[in-house]
Amino acid sequence: MAELSQLSAKIKLLRQSYGLTQEQLAERLWTTKSVISSYETGARQPTYQNLIKLATTFRVSTDWLLGINEDVRVSSTNLTESQIEAVNHIVIELQKANGTL
């Protein structure tokens, strides 16, 4: 499983890459801004249900979020070109953060 700091960083990077505020992400997950903040700071981990909601919202796997599988490939079915470009941007930023690019 990923270190908590890696999970926190992934959640924050994904949220920012999608142009969402903590409050907007909280609304999508049916939770509060303070819960999202605590995820991003590593003060707490997402519940099982919120982990699934995060993966669904950001179109990544729970395994990737948790660091079990570093393969970030997701299905691009029904995505627009700009959405696919946004996903590619996320991958590049994560690779930079990990020092692999």
PDB file of C-alpha atoms in Angstrom, residues 12-89:
ATOM      1  CA  LYS A  12      -4.398  16.739  -4.183  1.00  0.00           C
ATOM      2  CA  LEU A  13      -2.752  16.544  -7.608  1.00  0.00           C
ATOM      3  CA  LEU A  14      -5.811  14.948  -9.180  1.00  0.00           C
ATOM      4  CA  ARG A  15      -8.144  17.498  -7.616  1.00  0.00           C
ATOM      5  CA  GLN A  16      -6.007  20.400  -8.804  1.00  0.00           C
ATOM      6  CA  SER A  17      -5.554  18.872 -12.266  1.00  0.00           C
ATOM      7  CA  TYR A  18      -9.325  18.725 -12.623  1.00  0.00           C
ATOM      8  CA  GLY A  19      -9.562  22.354 -11.533  1.00  0.00           C
ATOM      9  CA  LEU A  20     -11.660  21.507  -8.489  1.00  0.00           C
ATOM     10  CA  THR A  21     -11.643  23.220  -5.134  1.00  0.00           C
ATOM     11  CA  GLN A  22     -11.713  21.097  -2.006  1.00  0.00           C
ATOM     12  CA  GLU A  23     -15.326  22.151  -1.559  1.00  0.00           C
ATOM     13  CA  GLN A  24     -16.272  21.060  -5.091  1.00  0.00           C
ATOM     14  CA  LEU A  25     -14.619  17.670  -4.621  1.00  0.00           C
ATOM     15  CA  ALA A  26     -16.364  17.310  -1.273  1.00  0.00           C
ATOM     16  CA  GLU A  27     -19.718  17.873  -2.969  1.00  0.00           C
ATOM     17  CA  ARG A  28     -18.964  15.139  -5.509  1.00  0.00           C
ATOM     18  CA  LEU A  29     -18.062  12.733  -2.709  1.00  0.00           C
ATOM     19  CA  TRP A  30     -20.985  13.784  -0.495  1.00  0.00           C
ATOM     20  CA  THR A  31     -18.665  14.836   2.288  1.00  0.00           C
ATOM     21  CA  THR A  32     -17.191  18.049   3.689  1.00  0.00           C
ATOM     22  CA  LYS A  33     -14.316  20.302   2.691  1.00  0.00           C
ATOM     23  CA  SER A  34     -12.574  19.502   5.976  1.00  0.00           C
ATOM     24  CA  VAL A  35     -12.606  15.781   5.117  1.00  0.00           C
ATOM     25  CA  ILE A  36     -10.970  16.480   1.746  1.00  0.00           C
ATOM     26  CA  SER A  37      -8.415  18.707   3.439  1.00  0.00           C
ATOM     27  CA  SER A  38      -7.611  15.969   5.929  1.00  0.00           C
ATOM     28  CA  TYR A  39      -7.095  13.487   3.063  1.00  0.00           C
ATOM     29  CA  GLU A  40      -4.706  15.879   1.347  1.00  0.00           C
ATOM     30  CA  THR A  41      -2.697  16.612   4.475  1.00  0.00           C
ATOM     31  CA  GLY A  42      -2.524  12.958   5.466  1.00  0.00           C
ATOM     32  CA  ALA A  43      -4.425  13.518   8.706  1.00  0.00           C
ATOM     33  CA  ARG A  44      -6.837  10.754   7.722  1.00  0.00           C
ATOM     34  CA  GLN A  45      -7.346   8.181   5.014  1.00  0.00           C
ATOM     35  CA  PRO A  46     -10.389   7.956   2.759  1.00  0.00           C
ATOM     36  CA  THR A  47     -13.082   5.510   3.726  1.00  0.00           C
ATOM     37  CA  TYR A  48     -13.535   2.523   1.441  1.00  0.00           C
ATOM     38  CA  GLN A  49     -16.562   4.192  -0.121  1.00  0.00           C
ATOM     39  CA  ASN A  50     -14.745   7.497  -0.668  1.00  0.00           C
ATOM     40  CA  LEU A  51     -11.727   5.728  -2.128  1.00  0.00           C
ATOM     41  CA  ILE A  52     -14.013   4.217  -4.749  1.00  0.00           C
ATOM     42  CA  LYS A  53     -15.685   7.597  -5.348  1.00  0.00           C
ATOM     43  CA  LEU A  54     -12.265   9.238  -5.773  1.00  0.00           C
ATOM     44  CA  ALA A  55     -11.174   6.595  -8.278  1.00  0.00           C
ATOM     45  CA  THR A  56     -14.435   6.950 -10.193  1.00  0.00           C
ATOM     46  CA  THR A  57     -14.353  10.749 -10.156  1.00  0.00           C
ATOM     47  CA  PHE A  58     -10.782  10.894 -11.433  1.00  0.00           C
ATOM     48  CA  ARG A  59     -11.004   7.808 -13.671  1.00  0.00           C
ATOM     49  CA  VAL A  60      -8.075   6.030 -12.049  1.00  0.00           C
ATOM     50  CA  SER A  61      -7.937   2.689 -10.300  1.00  0.00           C
ATOM     51  CA  THR A  62      -8.057   2.283  -6.549  1.00  0.00           C
ATOM     52  CA  ASP A  63      -4.914   0.173  -6.929  1.00  0.00           C
ATOM     53  CA  TRP A  64      -3.144   3.151  -8.473  1.00  0.00           C
ATOM     54  CA  LEU A  65      -4.352   5.509  -5.746  1.00  0.00           C
ATOM     55  CA  LEU A  66      -3.101   3.085  -3.090  1.00  0.00           C
ATOM     56  CA  GLY A  67       0.218   2.471  -4.804  1.00  0.00           C
ATOM     57  CA  ILE A  68      -0.466  -1.219  -5.399  1.00  0.00           C
ATOM     58  CA  ASN A  69      -0.172  -0.802  -9.151  1.00  0.00           C
ATOM     59  CA  GLU A  70       1.682   2.142 -10.624  1.00  0.00           C
ATOM     60  CA  ASP A  71       0.063   1.604 -14.037  1.00  0.00           C
ATOM     61  CA  VAL A  72      -2.271   4.570 -14.384  1.00  0.00           C
ATOM     62  CA  ARG A  73      -3.884   3.399 -17.625  1.00  0.00           C
ATOM     63  CA  VAL A  74      -7.588   3.976 -17.674  1.00  0.00           C
ATOM     64  CA  SER A  75     -10.178   3.478 -20.346  1.00  0.00           C
ATOM     65  CA  SER A  76     -10.544   6.507 -22.568  1.00  0.00           C
ATOM     66  CA  THR A  77     -13.907   5.348 -23.875  1.00  0.00           C
ATOM     67  CA  ASN A  78     -16.366   8.247 -24.047  1.00  0.00           C
ATOM     68  CA  LEU A  79     -13.731  10.853 -23.169  1.00  0.00           C
ATOM     69  CA  THR A  80     -13.272  13.956 -25.265  1.00  0.00           C
ATOM     70  CA  GLU A  81      -9.877  14.841 -26.683  1.00  0.00           C
ATOM     71  CA  SER A  82      -9.467  17.576 -24.068  1.00  0.00           C
ATOM     72  CA  GLN A  83     -10.302  15.109 -21.284  1.00  0.00           C
ATOM     73  CA  ILE A  84      -7.740  12.628 -22.615  1.00  0.00           C
ATOM     74  CA  GLU A  85      -5.210  15.462 -22.742  1.00  0.00           C
ATOM     75  CA  ALA A  86      -5.998  16.294 -19.107  1.00  0.00           C
ATOM     76  CA  VAL A  87      -5.390  12.676 -18.091  1.00  0.00           C
ATOM     77  CA  ASN A  88      -2.081  12.695 -19.949  1.00  0.00           C
ATOM     78  CA  HIS A  89      -1.144  15.901 -18.120  1.00  0.00           C
TER      79      HIS A  89
END
